[in-house]
Structures are given as C-alpha cells and as structure tokens.
Amino acid sequence: MATPVKTSIVAALLGVMILSPDSVATESKTAQLTIKADQGKVVIDRNVYGHFAEHLGRCIYGGFWVGQDSDIPNTRGIRNDVVQALREIKIPVLRWPGGCFADEYHWKDGIGPRENRPTMVNTHWGGVTENNHFGTHEFLDLCEQLGCEPYISGNLGSGTIEEMADWVEYITFDGKSPMADLRRRNGREQPWKLKYFGVGNENWGCGGNMRAEYYADQYKRYQTYVKNFSGNRIFKIACGASDVNYNWTEVLMTQAGRHMDGLSLHYYTIPTGSWRDKGSATKFGEALWHATSRRALEIDTLITKHAALMDQHDPRRRIGLMVDEWGVWHNVEPGTNPGFLYQQNTLRDAMVAALSLNVFNHHAARVKMANLAQTINVLQAVILTEGAKMLLTPTYHVYYLYRVHHDATLLPTELTGPQYVFESHQIPALNVSASRDKAGKVHVSLVNTDPHRAIELHAQLQGMKAKRITGQVLTGAEMTAHNTFEKPTAVEPAPFGDAQVTEGGFRTTLPAKSVVVLAIEN
Ligand code: AHR
C-alpha cells in the first residue's frame, strides 16, 4: 500500500485530486470527445460479440443441457430460458467443445443413441465422468435454436487427422459417404452449415505442449484434410498465442499463414496478477477494482503488437485475429469444485466486458471474432443457473447494451479526459467507442471506470447534426454489486436521461462506475 504522502506526490505530479478509497464524492471532471460521424471504413464484425461453451463444470450440463426428461422447460434437452436470454443479446457465434477439453474430445463418442454413448474422464476439469450426452447433434441443434454460427474446435492434440476429417464430412457432406450415411442413421438427413473450425486449442500448453514450429507443421497437415464439402466453405482457425507470446504469432504467420483464415489469441484478466490467488469475485476493495480494469486494458497493447506482426506478413489483413478466449478469471466461489471454475460476476466484471469490447471495436480491421469465456456458470459467465433458476449477470447486460455495435461501422473518435489514479497506477477514467448502424444511427459506448467521480462529457459530432439522443446506463451502488438468485435484478440497465443535444453535438454527465450507451439520431 502506498502511504498518503506518496499518494499525494503522485497526485500533485499528475495534477489530479485523489480521493480516499472510502470517500463518496460527487465532484466531476470534464472530458472532450470528437466523433467523426461522417467517416469510418471498417465494419465491426458481430462475431466480436461471440461466446464460448466448454465441457467444463456446469457450463454444458445444467447450463445449456438438462435433457429431454427434465422438469426444467427445454426443447430437445436444451434449456428454453437460456436460449431466450442468449437470443436477446443476439449471440452471433458459439465456440465448442473447448478449450482444453477439445484436444481430448473424440466426437464419435458423442453421436448415436445417448444410452449407448461411451463415457470418458474429463481430465482437465475436475476429473469427472463425461457421459457424452451433449455431442455434435445437440450442439448444432443448440446453435440453430440460438440462431448463431457454430464454431467447432477440432482435436489436434490427441486425435487423428482421419478423425478430424471425418467430423467435417459428417457435419457438412450432402452426398452418399460413410460419414454422411452415419449422420443420416443418427437422424439428420440434411448436412449442417459449418463455417468456423479451429485446428486445435492452446497447443503450446494443454493441447500437446508443442513448440510453435512443431505446431505449425501439425497445423498444416491437419488443415489439409479439413475439406469444403457440398458448397460449405470452412474458415480455418489456427491455434494462436496467449498473452505476450509474440514468437508464436511470428512463427505461425511465417510458416503457416497462407493455410489459415484466422489465428487465435487468448488473454485472461487475473485481478491480482497471480494465478495462485486470483482474488475473490465479490470481496475486493478499490485496489483490485483499479487493477482489474488496468489489467483488462492490457489486451489493447497485446492486440496492437500481435496485429503489427500479422501486418508484416499479411498487409491486406486477410487473416482475422480471433480472440477466442478472454475474460476475468477469479478464485472459484467458496465451497465449489475448484475444477469447475464457477465464479460470481459483479459490476467490476461488467466494466471489464465494456472496456474489452470497446478495445475490440477499435481493432475491427484485424479482430474478426472474440469469445468470452464462458457462457454459463464458468469464469466470466453471462448467465448463472441453479437448478431451474437462472440469472443474468452484469456482464450479460453489457452484451445487451452493446448489441447495437454488431456489424455497424466503426467511427473514429478522439478523447481527452481525466485519469483515474489509485496509488501509483493510473488508467484513463473514460473509455469510448462509437459506431454508425445501417440506418444511420450513431451509438456511443462510454465507460467511466472511476468509482468515485462522475465525468462531464462535451462531445462534438463531426458531419452529423444530432436531433434526438437517448441512452441506457448500467451501474450499481457498490463496486461489488451483483445479482443473486434471491435478488436477480440488483444490477440491470436503466434508462439514462442525462444527455442533451448541443449546438455541435451533445453533453452528458457519466455517473461514477458506469457503462452508458447512447443512441444519437439525426
Ligand atoms: O476457459 C478455460 C480454459 O482456459 C480453456 O479450457 C483453455 O483453453 C484455457 O486455458
């Protein structure tokens, strides 16, 4: 902990006032924003708002899947409440079956009559027995119910090339073939469309502990047999780096770039910075509130550097950077299975979601997909379930507010504003991204990370005359505010009326610790 003397020296140097963590202040700072509403060339791919579901803890079993005989309302075994909630955030893409699980998953164990499916041990996640009741048909049915693209991760770590090739044939071939006939015998006449296919996961770690050079060779072999059948065109995604492993990106781009459509990147925000003790999801003070946003924002630097390497090999940006795992990783909730990664979700997690999604928007030219880990009951979940009960987390509500950015054109912005300083660290207090949708409406998503001070914002709209402005806000009384099964709506969006059209744009006051999304019409 910094002493008050040190803190005030930092404050004096930075020319800002620092409030004690306990203080409740209403003092606002001002910020200036310019939105170039008549510019913008790059479309924000809606898949940046994607999700990830692994056979891990209660994500699939109890989360998505309850089985046809369950008392919980379901359609062919898939929970109706969950499907409806995810449709409301317009979930664009869902990655499955892992994660680390993907490289020990043998898909043929998960087809055919459920009572005949063999079991396996889920060695990564709690050593529990996997009954394979949720397999290929169930996953693709889920995606159809959700109206989203499936993204399947194939097994390169412990599976064969033949097995991977068979899986794609089974799903997508419409003629007569051993795999297509097997699919028909299992009740599905028509092939599915499958666009996104990952060739392995974290093959530098749980997916086989490979060197980049070795994986690049393996990737080239395996992907050769991932075929385009019956008019289906597969977008092939190579396993990419985690965090600062720039060498992995460099080797993959050099040696295998021309064989891939996407290269992944994984980044988890660990509030304490230590994997041994990541901190509680709900019991934390301002130091960890600040550190969590600061560490989350590091993804901007990571993407910038990985993208710069990709630019050297792929200046036309044909290959997408797919951030197919990201989110906050806390300690598990006390008393729960450490292998199940079940954590609560507070306003702090919502901040991370909002900041990260703004970062992805800004990198729309290279980032073509991002998948929050993980959809239900695992890590930074958007949904938590307990038996028949379901709640939407603060992170869910960010996805609800930000759905306006799907497939919208990113607008250039210039922002100057105060810093949020805590002890010896500082981050910009305000974070923004803006887009124009197909109807010409401009949406601005603003995050005030400072838990004490509101920010007065004066915005100029270039090339657009605003007539009407509306908004929604997500905030809470405490930094630790969260939803429980007893109080499932403690944190949820509310209408935001504090934004007025001005001569050249608009002005607004953003409450402390809030996410505000504005809609501007001309
Ligand atoms: O999301 C949990 C795990 O984190 C995934 O299985 C793995 O890919 C990553 O290390």
Coordinates of C-alpha atoms in Angstrom, one line a residue, residues 30-359:
T30 CA -14.6 17.1 -17.7
A31 CA -13.7 15.3 -20.8
Q32 CA -13.9 16.2 -24.5
L33 CA -14.8 13.8 -27.2
T34 CA -14.9 14.2 -31.0
I35 CA -16.8 11.6 -33.0
K36 CA -16.2 11.7 -36.7
A37 CA -19.7 10.6 -37.6
D38 CA -19.2 11.1 -41.4
Q39 CA -16.1 8.9 -41.5
G40 CA -15.5 5.2 -40.8
K41 CA -14.4 2.5 -43.2
V42 CA -14.3 -0.7 -41.1
V43 CA -17.3 -2.8 -40.0
I44 CA -17.3 -4.2 -36.5
D45 CA -17.8 -7.9 -37.1
R46 CA -20.7 -9.1 -35.0
N47 CA -18.7 -12.2 -34.1
V48 CA -16.6 -10.0 -31.8
Y49 CA -19.7 -10.4 -29.5
G50 CA -19.2 -14.1 -29.6
H51 CA -19.3 -16.7 -26.7
F52 CA -17.6 -19.9 -25.7
A53 CA -19.0 -23.1 -24.1
E54 CA -16.7 -25.9 -22.9
H55 CA -17.4 -29.2 -21.3
L56 CA -16.3 -27.7 -18.0
G57 CA -18.1 -27.6 -14.7
R58 CA -21.8 -26.7 -15.2
C59 CA -21.5 -24.8 -18.5
I60 CA -22.9 -27.6 -20.7
Y61 CA -24.5 -29.9 -18.1
G62 CA -27.0 -27.9 -16.0
G63 CA -26.2 -24.8 -18.0
F64 CA -27.3 -25.5 -21.6
W65 CA -28.3 -29.1 -21.3
V66 CA -30.8 -30.6 -18.9
G67 CA -32.1 -33.5 -21.0
Q68 CA -35.5 -34.1 -22.5
D69 CA -36.9 -35.7 -19.4
S70 CA -36.1 -32.7 -17.1
D71 CA -38.8 -30.7 -15.4
I72 CA -36.9 -27.6 -16.5
P73 CA -38.6 -26.3 -19.6
N74 CA -36.5 -27.4 -22.6
T75 CA -36.5 -28.1 -26.3
R76 CA -35.0 -31.4 -27.1
G77 CA -33.0 -31.2 -23.8
I78 CA -31.8 -27.6 -24.2
R79 CA -33.0 -25.1 -21.6
N80 CA -35.6 -22.6 -23.0
D81 CA -34.8 -19.8 -20.6
V82 CA -31.1 -19.8 -21.6
V83 CA -31.9 -19.9 -25.3
Q84 CA -34.3 -17.0 -24.9
A85 CA -31.8 -14.9 -22.9
L86 CA -29.0 -15.5 -25.4
R87 CA -31.2 -14.7 -28.3
E88 CA -31.9 -11.3 -26.7
I89 CA -28.2 -10.4 -26.8
K90 CA -28.2 -11.7 -30.4
I91 CA -25.4 -14.2 -29.8
P92 CA -23.6 -14.4 -33.1
V93 CA -21.3 -17.3 -32.7
L94 CA -20.7 -20.1 -30.1
R95 CA -17.3 -21.9 -29.7
W96 CA -17.4 -25.5 -28.5
P97 CA -16.4 -28.1 -27.2
G98 CA -13.3 -26.5 -25.6
G99 CA -10.8 -25.2 -24.6
C100 CA -8.5 -27.8 -23.2
F101 CA -11.4 -30.3 -23.4
A102 CA -11.3 -30.1 -27.3
D103 CA -7.9 -31.8 -27.5
E104 CA -9.1 -34.8 -25.6
Y105 CA -12.6 -35.0 -27.1
H106 CA -13.4 -37.8 -29.6
W107 CA -16.5 -36.7 -31.4
K108 CA -17.7 -40.2 -32.4
D109 CA -18.3 -40.9 -28.6
G110 CA -21.0 -38.1 -28.7
I111 CA -23.3 -39.4 -31.5
G112 CA -26.0 -42.0 -31.8
P113 CA -28.5 -43.1 -29.1
R114 CA -27.4 -41.4 -25.8
E115 CA -27.8 -44.6 -23.7
N116 CA -25.1 -46.2 -25.9
R117 CA -22.6 -43.5 -25.8
P118 CA -19.3 -44.3 -24.1
T119 CA -18.2 -42.2 -21.1
M120 CA -14.8 -40.6 -20.7
V121 CA -12.9 -38.8 -17.9
N122 CA -12.8 -35.1 -18.2
T123 CA -9.1 -34.9 -17.0
H124 CA -8.8 -31.1 -17.3
W125 CA -11.9 -30.1 -15.4
G126 CA -12.4 -31.9 -12.1
G127 CA -11.7 -35.5 -13.3
V128 CA -15.4 -36.0 -13.6
T129 CA -17.1 -38.6 -15.8
E130 CA -18.4 -37.1 -19.1
N131 CA -21.4 -39.1 -20.4
N132 CA -21.2 -37.6 -23.9
H133 CA -25.0 -36.9 -23.9
F134 CA -24.3 -33.5 -25.3
G135 CA -22.5 -34.1 -28.6
T136 CA -22.4 -32.9 -32.2
H137 CA -26.2 -33.1 -32.9
E138 CA -27.1 -31.4 -29.6
F139 CA -24.5 -28.6 -30.2
L140 CA -25.7 -27.9 -33.7
D141 CA -29.3 -28.0 -32.6
L142 CA -28.4 -25.5 -29.9
C143 CA -26.9 -23.2 -32.5
E144 CA -30.0 -23.5 -34.6
Q145 CA -32.2 -22.6 -31.6
L146 CA -29.9 -19.7 -30.8
G147 CA -29.7 -18.6 -34.5
C148 CA -25.9 -18.3 -34.2
E149 CA -22.9 -19.6 -36.1
P150 CA -21.3 -22.8 -34.7
Y151 CA -17.5 -22.6 -34.1
I152 CA -16.1 -26.1 -33.5
S153 CA -12.6 -26.7 -32.1
G154 CA -11.1 -29.9 -33.5
N155 CA -8.8 -32.3 -31.6
L156 CA -5.2 -32.0 -32.9
G157 CA -3.6 -32.8 -29.5
S158 CA -4.7 -36.4 -29.1
G159 CA -6.9 -37.0 -32.1
T160 CA -6.0 -38.3 -35.6
I161 CA -6.2 -36.5 -38.9
E162 CA -8.7 -39.0 -40.1
E163 CA -10.9 -38.3 -37.0
M164 CA -10.9 -34.6 -37.8
A165 CA -11.5 -35.1 -41.5
D166 CA -14.4 -37.5 -40.6
W167 CA -16.0 -34.9 -38.3
V168 CA -16.2 -32.3 -41.1
E169 CA -17.5 -34.8 -43.6
Y170 CA -20.1 -36.0 -41.0
I171 CA -21.4 -32.5 -40.5
T172 CA -21.2 -31.0 -44.0
F173 CA -21.3 -33.6 -46.7
D174 CA -24.7 -33.9 -48.5
G175 CA -23.9 -36.8 -50.8
K176 CA -23.5 -40.5 -50.1
S177 CA -20.5 -41.3 -48.0
P178 CA -19.6 -43.3 -44.9
M179 CA -19.9 -40.3 -42.6
A180 CA -22.9 -38.7 -44.2
D181 CA -24.7 -42.0 -44.1
L182 CA -23.8 -42.4 -40.4
R183 CA -25.2 -38.9 -39.8
R184 CA -28.5 -39.9 -41.5
R185 CA -28.7 -43.1 -39.5
N186 CA -28.4 -40.8 -36.4
G187 CA -31.5 -38.9 -37.6
R188 CA -30.1 -35.9 -39.5
E189 CA -30.8 -36.1 -43.3
Q190 CA -29.5 -32.7 -44.4
P191 CA -26.0 -31.6 -43.6
W192 CA -25.4 -28.6 -41.4
K193 CA -23.5 -25.4 -42.5
L194 CA -20.3 -25.1 -40.5
K195 CA -18.2 -22.1 -41.1
Y196 CA -15.7 -21.8 -38.2
F197 CA -13.4 -24.7 -37.5
G198 CA -10.4 -24.4 -35.1
V199 CA -7.5 -26.8 -35.6
G200 CA -6.5 -27.5 -32.0
N201 CA -6.6 -25.3 -28.9
E202 CA -3.7 -24.0 -26.8
N203 CA -1.4 -26.5 -28.4
W204 CA 1.5 -24.7 -26.7
G205 CA 0.0 -26.0 -23.4
C206 CA -2.9 -28.3 -22.6
G207 CA -3.3 -29.1 -26.3
G208 CA 0.0 -31.0 -26.6
N209 CA 2.8 -28.8 -25.2
M210 CA 4.2 -28.2 -28.6
R211 CA 6.8 -25.7 -29.9
A212 CA 5.5 -23.2 -32.4
E213 CA 7.5 -24.7 -35.2
Y214 CA 6.1 -28.2 -34.4
Y215 CA 2.5 -27.0 -34.2
A216 CA 2.9 -25.0 -37.4
D217 CA 3.8 -28.3 -39.2
Q218 CA 1.0 -30.2 -37.5
Y219 CA -1.5 -27.4 -38.3
K220 CA -0.5 -27.6 -42.0
R221 CA -1.0 -31.4 -42.0
Y222 CA -4.4 -31.4 -40.2
Q223 CA -5.9 -28.5 -42.0
T224 CA -5.1 -30.1 -45.4
Y225 CA -7.9 -32.7 -44.7
V226 CA -10.4 -30.2 -43.4
K227 CA -12.4 -30.1 -46.6
N228 CA -15.0 -27.9 -48.2
F229 CA -17.9 -30.2 -49.0
S230 CA -21.2 -29.5 -50.7
G231 CA -20.8 -25.7 -51.1
N232 CA -19.8 -25.4 -47.4
R233 CA -16.8 -23.1 -47.0
I234 CA -14.7 -23.6 -43.8
F235 CA -13.0 -20.6 -42.2
K236 CA -9.9 -22.3 -40.7
I237 CA -8.6 -21.0 -37.4
A238 CA -5.1 -21.9 -36.2
C239 CA -4.2 -22.1 -32.6
G240 CA -2.6 -18.8 -31.7
A241 CA -0.7 -17.3 -28.8
S242 CA -1.5 -16.5 -25.3
D243 CA -0.7 -13.1 -23.8
V244 CA 2.8 -11.9 -24.9
N245 CA 3.9 -15.0 -26.8
Y246 CA 4.8 -12.9 -29.9
N247 CA 7.2 -15.6 -31.1
W248 CA 4.2 -18.0 -31.6
T249 CA 2.4 -15.5 -33.8
E250 CA 5.6 -14.8 -35.8
V251 CA 6.3 -18.5 -36.4
L252 CA 2.7 -19.3 -37.3
M253 CA 2.4 -16.4 -39.7
T254 CA 5.7 -17.2 -41.3
Q255 CA 5.3 -20.9 -41.7
A256 CA 1.6 -21.5 -42.0
G257 CA 0.0 -18.1 -42.7
R258 CA -1.2 -19.0 -46.2
H259 CA -3.1 -22.0 -44.9
M260 CA -5.2 -20.2 -42.4
D261 CA -8.1 -17.7 -42.3
G262 CA -7.8 -16.9 -38.7
L263 CA -5.2 -17.0 -35.9
S264 CA -6.4 -17.1 -32.3
L265 CA -5.3 -15.1 -29.2
H266 CA -6.1 -15.9 -25.6
Y267 CA -6.0 -13.4 -22.8
Y268 CA -7.4 -13.7 -19.3
T269 CA -7.5 -10.9 -16.8
I270 CA -6.3 -12.0 -13.4
P271 CA -7.2 -9.3 -10.9
T272 CA -4.2 -9.9 -8.6
G273 CA -1.8 -10.8 -11.4
S274 CA -1.2 -14.2 -9.6
W275 CA -2.6 -17.5 -10.8
R276 CA -2.1 -18.9 -7.3
D277 CA -4.5 -16.5 -5.7
K278 CA -6.5 -14.6 -8.3
G279 CA -8.8 -12.9 -5.7
S280 CA -12.4 -13.2 -4.8
A281 CA -15.1 -12.4 -7.4
T282 CA -17.2 -10.4 -4.9
K283 CA -15.0 -9.4 -2.0
F284 CA -12.5 -6.8 -3.1
G285 CA -11.5 -3.2 -2.5
E286 CA -10.6 -0.3 -4.7
A287 CA -7.0 -1.6 -5.2
L288 CA -8.3 -4.7 -7.0
W289 CA -11.1 -2.7 -8.7
H290 CA -8.5 -0.5 -10.3
A291 CA -6.0 -3.3 -11.0
T292 CA -8.7 -5.4 -12.8
S293 CA -9.6 -2.6 -15.3
R294 CA -5.9 -1.8 -15.7
R295 CA -5.0 -5.4 -16.5
A296 CA -8.0 -5.8 -18.7
L297 CA -6.9 -2.8 -20.8
E298 CA -3.6 -4.6 -21.4
I299 CA -5.4 -6.5 -24.1
D300 CA -5.2 -3.3 -26.2
T301 CA -1.4 -3.5 -26.2
L302 CA -1.4 -7.2 -26.9
I303 CA -3.7 -6.9 -29.9
T304 CA -1.7 -4.0 -31.2
K305 CA 1.5 -6.0 -31.1
H306 CA 0.2 -9.3 -32.4
A307 CA -1.7 -7.4 -35.1
A308 CA 1.5 -5.5 -36.1
L309 CA 3.3 -8.8 -36.6
M310 CA 0.4 -10.1 -38.6
D311 CA 0.5 -6.9 -40.7
Q312 CA 4.1 -7.7 -41.7
H313 CA 3.1 -11.0 -43.3
D314 CA -0.5 -10.1 -44.2
P315 CA -0.7 -6.4 -45.0
R316 CA -4.1 -6.8 -46.7
R317 CA -5.5 -8.2 -43.5
R318 CA -7.0 -11.4 -45.0
I319 CA -6.3 -13.3 -41.8
G320 CA -8.5 -12.5 -38.8
L321 CA -7.2 -12.2 -35.3
M322 CA -9.7 -14.3 -33.3
V323 CA -9.6 -13.6 -29.6
D324 CA -11.4 -16.8 -29.0
E325 CA -10.9 -16.9 -25.2
W326 CA -10.9 -13.9 -22.9
G327 CA -12.4 -12.7 -19.7
V328 CA -11.8 -12.3 -16.0
W329 CA -10.6 -15.3 -14.0
H330 CA -11.3 -15.1 -10.2
N331 CA -10.9 -17.7 -7.5
V332 CA -13.9 -20.1 -7.5
E333 CA -16.8 -19.4 -5.2
P334 CA -16.1 -20.9 -1.7
G335 CA -17.3 -24.4 -1.4
T336 CA -17.5 -25.2 -5.1
N337 CA -15.4 -27.7 -7.0
P338 CA -12.1 -26.0 -7.9
G339 CA -12.1 -27.8 -11.2
F340 CA -15.5 -26.2 -12.2
L341 CA -14.3 -22.6 -12.3
Y342 CA -17.6 -21.3 -11.0
Q343 CA -17.4 -17.6 -10.1
Q344 CA -19.8 -14.7 -9.3
N345 CA -19.9 -11.7 -11.5
T346 CA -20.1 -8.1 -10.3
L347 CA -20.1 -4.6 -11.7
R348 CA -16.3 -4.9 -11.9
D349 CA -16.7 -7.7 -14.4
A350 CA -19.2 -5.6 -16.4
M351 CA -16.5 -2.9 -16.6
V352 CA -14.0 -5.4 -18.0
A353 CA -16.5 -6.5 -20.6
A354 CA -17.3 -3.0 -21.6
L355 CA -13.7 -1.9 -21.8
S356 CA -12.6 -5.0 -23.7
L357 CA -15.5 -4.8 -26.2
N358 CA -14.5 -1.1 -26.8
V359 CA -11.0 -2.3 -27.5

